[in-house]
Amino acid sequence: MQYLLGYDIGSSSIKASLLAIDTGRCVAAATSPGATELAISVPRPGWAEQDPARWWQEVVNATQQLRAAYPFDPAQLAGIGITYQMHGLVLLDKAGQVLRPAIIWCDSRAVELGNQAFTELGEEFCLENFLNSPGNFTASKLKWVRENEPAIYAQIHKIQLPGDYLAYRLTGELQTTVSGLSEGVFWNFKKQALAQELLDYYDISADLLPAVVDTFAVQGLLTAGAAQVLGLAAGTPISYRAGDQPNNAFSLNVLNAGEVAATAGTSGVIYGINETATADARSRVNSFVHVNSTREQPKNGVLMCLNGTGILNSWLRKIVGNLPYDQMNALAAQAPIGAEGLRFLPFGNGAERILENRPAAAGLHGLQFNVHDRTHLSRAAQEGIVFALTYGLDIMRAAGVRAQTVRAGHANMFLSPVFREAFVNCGNLTLELYDTDAAQGAARGAGIGVGVYASFAEAFRGLRRIRVEEPTPALQAQYQEAYSDWQRLLP
């Protein structure tokens, strides 16, 4: 039997999944760290950093756990795929050493630099060519390093996205993808080339960017050193890499215009495929090159992101007594729709794109001490996240994304009946839940990249749909009323 291995480099943990090629089913999975979450350093308010060496150590730990749980023969591993937290910035010197902690996705330090570039390059120009404001993306973070840490900037040999860095640790190759370039606003969609205009404006040399490889391709081979540490076979191909949201869509077989994926874990995201190069005039939702895009048939993923999703849920867990999440979901179900007027604004975790990149505080509104208890608080938090996702979905629809059915993994907040009910009724959507996750998606991608799957259809033959949920007319009016009330509270 042959296998595929997928790694998911998240900001809270590292996950590894092993798929059997013949069935397309996951046979083993591991997460590290298990009982805790990876630390995010906050040197100043609005900043967020992680140590890339810690990612690598947890990859090693997760691989060892996986092999202990399912002792497969490493020689039977046909390929390795990688997915990763988007928009991060890892800086390497000529010796391949990390120069500073990675500036990760929810860091807001570069917002003003991006806003200034948006204005001075011209908003119309940026949206027409980059489909985004430079905003708080990787290019702007690199500009921040150039302006504020010149001694470090002078030592940079290449920059890497988090998944690129893991691939480097596995293969010794410094590479990225077109999809990866687009997530950092290093890509000009109109010219199908590097965003040289932004690089010139920021006075950043294109030489700092790594070589470009295809998303689905043999991108490098596992080195002897990495193989020894991981307990795998030297020469195993690394044959897929993609950012977490394009990969989440891929893991759900979301590949064509009109198909939409969602996730509600560390961040809350809706990601829809669009074959036309359109942009939101206020850059509240963002477009990236999708994993299956080609020069002949471009496909873009339009993404709305809510930073304050997982962090709100974990904060609330502490408030209600460190209950397991399934018990928190049960608490939420005890309160009525609309939580008797209690409204949560689920922000407070860096600049929110749907609020035009403005830092925004979380807010709890309508609290009455003689009415509300932890059941109302639990429901208001889940509804607040759904309302924010719906608000972003409304923007996506205005930008041309067709959204009637949304696919999601049966995980994280989609495990909550209250969350699912609010999601389908507030957004007027059909929700399809699947037994998959990001690491499994990366493994399937590796199978396509190494050629053991001849087509996308073949790669997804083992994907299993668990349930379908539809809106209920009797509930829609109640949720729409609560959503309208929530919108009036937006800053």
mmCIF file with all atom_site columns, N, CA, C and O in Angstrom, residues 200-236:
data_model
loop_
_atom_site.group_PDB
_atom_site.id
_atom_site.type_symbol
_atom_site.label_atom_id
_atom_site.label_alt_id
_atom_site.label_comp_id
_atom_site.label_asym_id
_atom_site.label_entity_id
_atom_site.label_seq_id
_atom_site.pdbx_PDB_ins_code
_atom_site.Cartn_x
_atom_site.Cartn_y
_atom_site.Cartn_z
_atom_site.occupancy
_atom_site.B_iso_or_equiv
_atom_site.pdbx_formal_charge
_atom_site.auth_seq_id
_atom_site.auth_comp_id
_atom_site.auth_asym_id
_atom_site.auth_atom_id
_atom_site.pdbx_PDB_model_num
ATOM 1   N N  . ASP A 1 200 ? 8.901  48.363 -6.803  1.00 0.00 ? 200 ASP A N  1
ATOM 2   C CA . ASP A 1 200 ? 9.627  49.607 -7.053  1.00 0.00 ? 200 ASP A CA 1
ATOM 3   C C  . ASP A 1 200 ? 9.207  50.695 -6.072  1.00 0.00 ? 200 ASP A C  1
ATOM 4   O O  . ASP A 1 200 ? 10.049 51.433 -5.556  1.00 0.00 ? 200 ASP A O  1
ATOM 5   N N  . TYR A 1 201 ? 7.915  50.796 -5.804  1.00 0.00 ? 201 TYR A N  1
ATOM 6   C CA . TYR A 1 201 ? 7.424  51.805 -4.859  1.00 0.00 ? 201 TYR A CA 1
ATOM 7   C C  . TYR A 1 201 ? 8.011  51.575 -3.471  1.00 0.00 ? 201 TYR A C  1
ATOM 8   O O  . TYR A 1 201 ? 8.416  52.524 -2.793  1.00 0.00 ? 201 TYR A O  1
ATOM 9   N N  . TYR A 1 202 ? 8.083  50.320 -3.057  1.00 0.00 ? 202 TYR A N  1
ATOM 10  C CA . TYR A 1 202 ? 8.635  49.990 -1.734  1.00 0.00 ? 202 TYR A CA 1
ATOM 11  C C  . TYR A 1 202 ? 10.161 49.932 -1.738  1.00 0.00 ? 202 TYR A C  1
ATOM 12  O O  . TYR A 1 202 ? 10.775 49.750 -0.687  1.00 0.00 ? 202 TYR A O  1
ATOM 13  N N  . ASP A 1 203 ? 10.790 50.082 -2.926  1.00 0.00 ? 203 ASP A N  1
ATOM 14  C CA . ASP A 1 203 ? 12.244 49.969 -3.078  1.00 0.00 ? 203 ASP A CA 1
ATOM 15  C C  . ASP A 1 203 ? 12.734 48.614 -2.573  1.00 0.00 ? 203 ASP A C  1
ATOM 16  O O  . ASP A 1 203 ? 13.689 48.515 -1.802  1.00 0.00 ? 203 ASP A O  1
ATOM 17  N N  . ILE A 1 204 ? 12.047 47.570 -3.004  1.00 0.00 ? 204 ILE A N  1
ATOM 18  C CA . ILE A 1 204 ? 12.386 46.195 -2.648  1.00 0.00 ? 204 ILE A CA 1
ATOM 19  C C  . ILE A 1 204 ? 12.845 45.478 -3.909  1.00 0.00 ? 204 ILE A C  1
ATOM 20  O O  . ILE A 1 204 ? 12.165 45.512 -4.938  1.00 0.00 ? 204 ILE A O  1
ATOM 21  N N  . SER A 1 205 ? 13.988 44.823 -3.837  1.00 0.00 ? 205 SER A N  1
ATOM 22  C CA . SER A 1 205 ? 14.515 44.106 -4.992  1.00 0.00 ? 205 SER A CA 1
ATOM 23  C C  . SER A 1 205 ? 13.777 42.794 -5.186  1.00 0.00 ? 205 SER A C  1
ATOM 24  O O  . SER A 1 205 ? 13.547 42.032 -4.233  1.00 0.00 ? 205 SER A O  1
ATOM 25  N N  . ALA A 1 206 ? 13.451 42.514 -6.437  1.00 0.00 ? 206 ALA A N  1
ATOM 26  C CA . ALA A 1 206 ? 12.823 41.234 -6.759  1.00 0.00 ? 206 ALA A CA 1
ATOM 27  C C  . ALA A 1 206 ? 13.755 40.062 -6.473  1.00 0.00 ? 206 ALA A C  1
ATOM 28  O O  . ALA A 1 206 ? 13.300 38.912 -6.361  1.00 0.00 ? 206 ALA A O  1
ATOM 29  N N  . ASP A 1 207 ? 15.054 40.332 -6.318  1.00 0.00 ? 207 ASP A N  1
ATOM 30  C CA . ASP A 1 207 ? 16.007 39.267 -6.007  1.00 0.00 ? 207 ASP A CA 1
ATOM 31  C C  . ASP A 1 207 ? 15.740 38.637 -4.643  1.00 0.00 ? 207 ASP A C  1
ATOM 32  O O  . ASP A 1 207 ? 16.225 37.523 -4.375  1.00 0.00 ? 207 ASP A O  1
ATOM 33  N N  . LEU A 1 208 ? 15.003 39.336 -3.783  1.00 0.00 ? 208 LEU A N  1
ATOM 34  C CA . LEU A 1 208 ? 14.688 38.783 -2.462  1.00 0.00 ? 208 LEU A CA 1
ATOM 35  C C  . LEU A 1 208 ? 13.597 37.717 -2.529  1.00 0.00 ? 208 LEU A C  1
ATOM 36  O O  . LEU A 1 208 ? 13.407 36.973 -1.561  1.00 0.00 ? 208 LEU A O  1
ATOM 37  N N  . LEU A 1 209 ? 12.892 37.659 -3.649  1.00 0.00 ? 209 LEU A N  1
ATOM 38  C CA . LEU A 1 209 ? 11.838 36.665 -3.795  1.00 0.00 ? 209 LEU A CA 1
ATOM 39  C C  . LEU A 1 209 ? 12.433 35.344 -4.284  1.00 0.00 ? 209 LEU A C  1
ATOM 40  O O  . LEU A 1 209 ? 13.344 35.330 -5.110  1.00 0.00 ? 209 LEU A O  1
ATOM 41  N N  . PRO A 1 210 ? 11.927 34.215 -3.783  1.00 0.00 ? 210 PRO A N  1
ATOM 42  C CA . PRO A 1 210 ? 12.479 32.920 -4.192  1.00 0.00 ? 210 PRO A CA 1
ATOM 43  C C  . PRO A 1 210 ? 12.003 32.505 -5.576  1.00 0.00 ? 210 PRO A C  1
ATOM 44  O O  . PRO A 1 210 ? 11.137 33.150 -6.179  1.00 0.00 ? 210 PRO A O  1
ATOM 45  N N  . ALA A 1 211 ? 12.580 31.432 -6.069  1.00 0.00 ? 211 ALA A N  1
ATOM 46  C CA . ALA A 1 211 ? 12.172 30.868 -7.357  1.00 0.00 ? 211 ALA A CA 1
ATOM 47  C C  . ALA A 1 211 ? 10.724 30.397 -7.278  1.00 0.00 ? 211 ALA A C  1
ATOM 48  O O  . ALA A 1 211 ? 10.229 30.032 -6.212  1.00 0.00 ? 211 ALA A O  1
ATOM 49  N N  . VAL A 1 212 ? 10.045 30.409 -8.422  1.00 0.00 ? 212 VAL A N  1
ATOM 50  C CA . VAL A 1 212 ? 8.636  30.034 -8.484  1.00 0.00 ? 212 VAL A CA 1
ATOM 51  C C  . VAL A 1 212 ? 8.498  28.617 -9.043  1.00 0.00 ? 212 VAL A C  1
ATOM 52  O O  . VAL A 1 212 ? 9.102  28.283 -10.071 1.00 0.00 ? 212 VAL A O  1
ATOM 53  N N  . VAL A 1 213 ? 7.702  27.797 -8.337  1.00 0.00 ? 213 VAL A N  1
ATOM 54  C CA . VAL A 1 213 ? 7.399  26.444 -8.804  1.00 0.00 ? 213 VAL A CA 1
ATOM 55  C C  . VAL A 1 213 ? 5.887  26.303 -8.922  1.00 0.00 ? 213 VAL A C  1
ATOM 56  O O  . VAL A 1 213 ? 5.129  27.090 -8.367  1.00 0.00 ? 213 VAL A O  1
ATOM 57  N N  . ASP A 1 214 ? 5.440  25.292 -9.644  1.00 0.00 ? 214 ASP A N  1
ATOM 58  C CA . ASP A 1 214 ? 4.016  25.030 -9.773  1.00 0.00 ? 214 ASP A CA 1
ATOM 59  C C  . ASP A 1 214 ? 3.452  24.509 -8.454  1.00 0.00 ? 214 ASP A C  1
ATOM 60  O O  . ASP A 1 214 ? 4.135  23.823 -7.687  1.00 0.00 ? 214 ASP A O  1
ATOM 61  N N  . THR A 1 215 ? 2.179  24.821 -8.214  1.00 0.00 ? 215 THR A N  1
ATOM 62  C CA . THR A 1 215 ? 1.517  24.345 -7.001  1.00 0.00 ? 215 THR A CA 1
ATOM 63  C C  . THR A 1 215 ? 1.502  22.817 -6.948  1.00 0.00 ? 215 THR A C  1
ATOM 64  O O  . THR A 1 215 ? 1.793  22.221 -5.909  1.00 0.00 ? 215 THR A O  1
ATOM 65  N N  . PHE A 1 216 ? 1.147  22.190 -8.061  1.00 0.00 ? 216 PHE A N  1
ATOM 66  C CA . PHE A 1 216 ? 1.113  20.725 -8.159  1.00 0.00 ? 216 PHE A CA 1
ATOM 67  C C  . PHE A 1 216 ? 2.312  20.281 -8.992  1.00 0.00 ? 216 PHE A C  1
ATOM 68  O O  . PHE A 1 216 ? 2.272  20.301 -10.221 1.00 0.00 ? 216 PHE A O  1
ATOM 69  N N  . ALA A 1 217 ? 3.386  19.905 -8.336  1.00 0.00 ? 217 ALA A N  1
ATOM 70  C CA . ALA A 1 217 ? 4.594  19.489 -9.054  1.00 0.00 ? 217 ALA A CA 1
ATOM 71  C C  . ALA A 1 217 ? 5.593  18.953 -8.037  1.00 0.00 ? 217 ALA A C  1
ATOM 72  O O  . ALA A 1 217 ? 5.501  19.257 -6.846  1.00 0.00 ? 217 ALA A O  1
ATOM 73  N N  . VAL A 1 218 ? 6.538  18.179 -8.509  1.00 0.00 ? 218 VAL A N  1
ATOM 74  C CA . VAL A 1 218 ? 7.646  17.777 -7.635  1.00 0.00 ? 218 VAL A CA 1
ATOM 75  C C  . VAL A 1 218 ? 8.528  19.011 -7.447  1.00 0.00 ? 218 VAL A C  1
ATOM 76  O O  . VAL A 1 218 ? 9.215  19.448 -8.371  1.00 0.00 ? 218 VAL A O  1
ATOM 77  N N  . GLN A 1 219 ? 8.479  19.574 -6.250  1.00 0.00 ? 219 GLN A N  1
ATOM 78  C CA . GLN A 1 219 ? 9.151  20.838 -5.956  1.00 0.00 ? 219 GLN A CA 1
ATOM 79  C C  . GLN A 1 219 ? 10.523 20.637 -5.312  1.00 0.00 ? 219 GLN A C  1
ATOM 80  O O  . GLN A 1 219 ? 11.308 21.582 -5.196  1.00 0.00 ? 219 GLN A O  1
ATOM 81  N N  . GLY A 1 220 ? 10.787 19.426 -4.883  1.00 0.00 ? 220 GLY A N  1
ATOM 82  C CA . GLY A 1 220 ? 12.052 19.097 -4.242  1.00 0.00 ? 220 GLY A CA 1
ATOM 83  C C  . GLY A 1 220 ? 11.943 17.729 -3.609  1.00 0.00 ? 220 GLY A C  1
ATOM 84  O O  . GLY A 1 220 ? 10.860 17.127 -3.552  1.00 0.00 ? 220 GLY A O  1
ATOM 85  N N  . LEU A 1 221 ? 13.083 17.215 -3.141  1.00 0.00 ? 221 LEU A N  1
ATOM 86  C CA . LEU A 1 221 ? 13.138 15.886 -2.536  1.00 0.00 ? 221 LEU A CA 1
ATOM 87  C C  . LEU A 1 221 ? 13.612 16.004 -1.096  1.00 0.00 ? 221 LEU A C  1
ATOM 88  O O  . LEU A 1 221 ? 14.452 16.852 -0.766  1.00 0.00 ? 221 LEU A O  1
ATOM 89  N N  . LEU A 1 222 ? 13.066 15.161 -0.236  1.00 0.00 ? 222 LEU A N  1
ATOM 90  C CA . LEU A 1 222 ? 13.421 15.172 1.174   1.00 0.00 ? 222 LEU A CA 1
ATOM 91  C C  . LEU A 1 222 ? 14.908 14.862 1.336   1.00 0.00 ? 222 LEU A C  1
ATOM 92  O O  . LEU A 1 222 ? 15.404 13.851 0.831   1.00 0.00 ? 222 LEU A O  1
ATOM 93  N N  . THR A 1 223 ? 15.605 15.757 2.027   1.00 0.00 ? 223 THR A N  1
ATOM 94  C CA . THR A 1 223 ? 17.046 15.569 2.214   1.00 0.00 ? 223 THR A CA 1
ATOM 95  C C  . THR A 1 223 ? 17.312 14.453 3.215   1.00 0.00 ? 223 THR A C  1
ATOM 96  O O  . THR A 1 223 ? 16.448 14.078 4.022   1.00 0.00 ? 223 THR A O  1
ATOM 97  N N  . ALA A 1 224 ? 18.528 13.958 3.190   1.00 0.00 ? 224 ALA A N  1
ATOM 98  C CA . ALA A 1 224 ? 18.910 12.888 4.116   1.00 0.00 ? 224 ALA A CA 1
ATOM 99  C C  . ALA A 1 224 ? 18.807 13.363 5.557   1.00 0.00 ? 224 ALA A C  1
ATOM 100 O O  . ALA A 1 224 ? 18.357 12.618 6.439   1.00 0.00 ? 224 ALA A O  1
ATOM 101 N N  . GLY A 1 225 ? 19.216 14.623 5.803   1.00 0.00 ? 225 GLY A N  1
ATOM 102 C CA . GLY A 1 225 ? 19.167 15.149 7.168   1.00 0.00 ? 225 GLY A CA 1
ATOM 103 C C  . GLY A 1 225 ? 17.747 15.264 7.689   1.00 0.00 ? 225 GLY A C  1
ATOM 104 O O  . GLY A 1 225 ? 17.454 14.865 8.822   1.00 0.00 ? 225 GLY A O  1
ATOM 105 N N  . ALA A 1 226 ? 16.860 15.835 6.870   1.00 0.00 ? 226 ALA A N  1
ATOM 106 C CA . ALA A 1 226 ? 15.465 15.975 7.287   1.00 0.00 ? 226 ALA A CA 1
ATOM 107 C C  . ALA A 1 226 ? 14.813 14.612 7.441   1.00 0.00 ? 226 ALA A C  1
ATOM 108 O O  . ALA A 1 226 ? 14.030 14.377 8.368   1.00 0.00 ? 226 ALA A O  1
ATOM 109 N N  . ALA A 1 227 ? 15.136 13.674 6.537   1.00 0.00 ? 227 ALA A N  1
ATOM 110 C CA . ALA A 1 227 ? 14.557 12.339 6.600   1.00 0.00 ? 227 ALA A CA 1
ATOM 111 C C  . ALA A 1 227 ? 14.943 11.638 7.898   1.00 0.00 ? 227 ALA A C  1
ATOM 112 O O  . ALA A 1 227 ? 14.116 10.961 8.525   1.00 0.00 ? 227 ALA A O  1
ATOM 113 N N  . GLN A 1 228 ? 16.181 11.805 8.307   1.00 0.00 ? 228 GLN A N  1
ATOM 114 C CA . GLN A 1 228 ? 16.638 11.153 9.532   1.00 0.00 ? 228 GLN A CA 1
ATOM 115 C C  . GLN A 1 228 ? 15.894 11.688 10.752  1.00 0.00 ? 228 GLN A C  1
ATOM 116 O O  . GLN A 1 228 ? 15.461 10.914 11.616  1.00 0.00 ? 228 GLN A O  1
ATOM 117 N N  . VAL A 1 229 ? 15.697 13.006 10.809  1.00 0.00 ? 229 VAL A N  1
ATOM 118 C CA . VAL A 1 229 ? 15.005 13.620 11.947  1.00 0.00 ? 229 VAL A CA 1
ATOM 119 C C  . VAL A 1 229 ? 13.545 13.197 11.975  1.00 0.00 ? 229 VAL A C  1
ATOM 120 O O  . VAL A 1 229 ? 12.981 12.941 13.056  1.00 0.00 ? 229 VAL A O  1
ATOM 121 N N  . LEU A 1 230 ? 12.914 13.108 10.813  1.00 0.00 ? 230 LEU A N  1
ATOM 122 C CA . LEU A 1 230 ? 11.489 12.813 10.734  1.00 0.00 ? 230 LEU A CA 1
ATOM 123 C C  . LEU A 1 230 ? 11.182 11.317 10.760  1.00 0.00 ? 230 LEU A C  1
ATOM 124 O O  . LEU A 1 230 ? 10.033 10.922 10.997  1.00 0.00 ? 230 LEU A O  1
ATOM 125 N N  . GLY A 1 231 ? 12.177 10.494 10.496  1.00 0.00 ? 231 GLY A N  1
ATOM 126 C CA . GLY A 1 231 ? 11.923 9.064  10.386  1.00 0.00 ? 231 GLY A CA 1
ATOM 127 C C  . GLY A 1 231 ? 11.285 8.684  9.075   1.00 0.00 ? 231 GLY A C  1
ATOM 128 O O  . GLY A 1 231 ? 10.551 7.688  8.986   1.00 0.00 ? 231 GLY A O  1
ATOM 129 N N  . LEU A 1 232 ? 11.536 9.474  8.029   1.00 0.00 ? 232 LEU A N  1
ATOM 130 C CA . LEU A 1 232 ? 10.995 9.208  6.704   1.00 0.00 ? 232 LEU A CA 1
ATOM 131 C C  . LEU A 1 232 ? 12.136 8.833  5.758   1.00 0.00 ? 232 LEU A C  1
ATOM 132 O O  . LEU A 1 232 ? 13.289 8.741  6.172   1.00 0.00 ? 232 LEU A O  1
ATOM 133 N N  . ALA A 1 233 ? 11.823 8.617  4.492   1.00 0.00 ? 233 ALA A N  1
ATOM 134 C CA . ALA A 1 233 ? 12.821 8.161  3.527   1.00 0.00 ? 233 ALA A CA 1
ATOM 135 C C  . ALA A 1 233 ? 13.376 9.336  2.736   1.00 0.00 ? 233 ALA A C  1
ATOM 136 O O  . ALA A 1 233 ? 12.618 10.142 2.188   1.00 0.00 ? 233 ALA A O  1
ATOM 137 N N  . ALA A 1 234 ? 14.692 9.431  2.678   1.00 0.00 ? 234 ALA A N  1
ATOM 138 C CA . ALA A 1 234 ? 15.323 10.453 1.849   1.00 0.00 ? 234 ALA A CA 1
ATOM 139 C C  . ALA A 1 234 ? 14.878 10.278 0.403   1.00 0.00 ? 234 ALA A C  1
ATOM 140 O O  . ALA A 1 234 ? 14.699 9.158  -0.082  1.00 0.00 ? 234 ALA A O  1
ATOM 141 N N  . GLY A 1 235 ? 14.674 11.409 -0.283  1.00 0.00 ? 235 GLY A N  1
ATOM 142 C CA . GLY A 1 235 ? 14.253 11.367 -1.679  1.00 0.00 ? 235 GLY A CA 1
ATOM 143 C C  . GLY A 1 235 ? 12.755 11.392 -1.877  1.00 0.00 ? 235 GLY A C  1
ATOM 144 O O  . GLY A 1 235 ? 12.290 11.418 -3.024  1.00 0.00 ? 235 GLY A O  1
ATOM 145 N N  . THR A 1 236 ? 11.975 11.371 -0.775  1.00 0.00 ? 236 THR A N  1
ATOM 146 C CA . THR A 1 236 ? 10.522 11.470 -0.919  1.00 0.00 ? 236 THR A CA 1
ATOM 147 C C  . THR A 1 236 ? 10.162 12.824 -1.526  1.00 0.00 ? 236 THR A C  1
ATOM 148 O O  . THR A 1 236 ? 10.627 13.862 -1.064  1.00 0.00 ? 236 THR A O  1
#
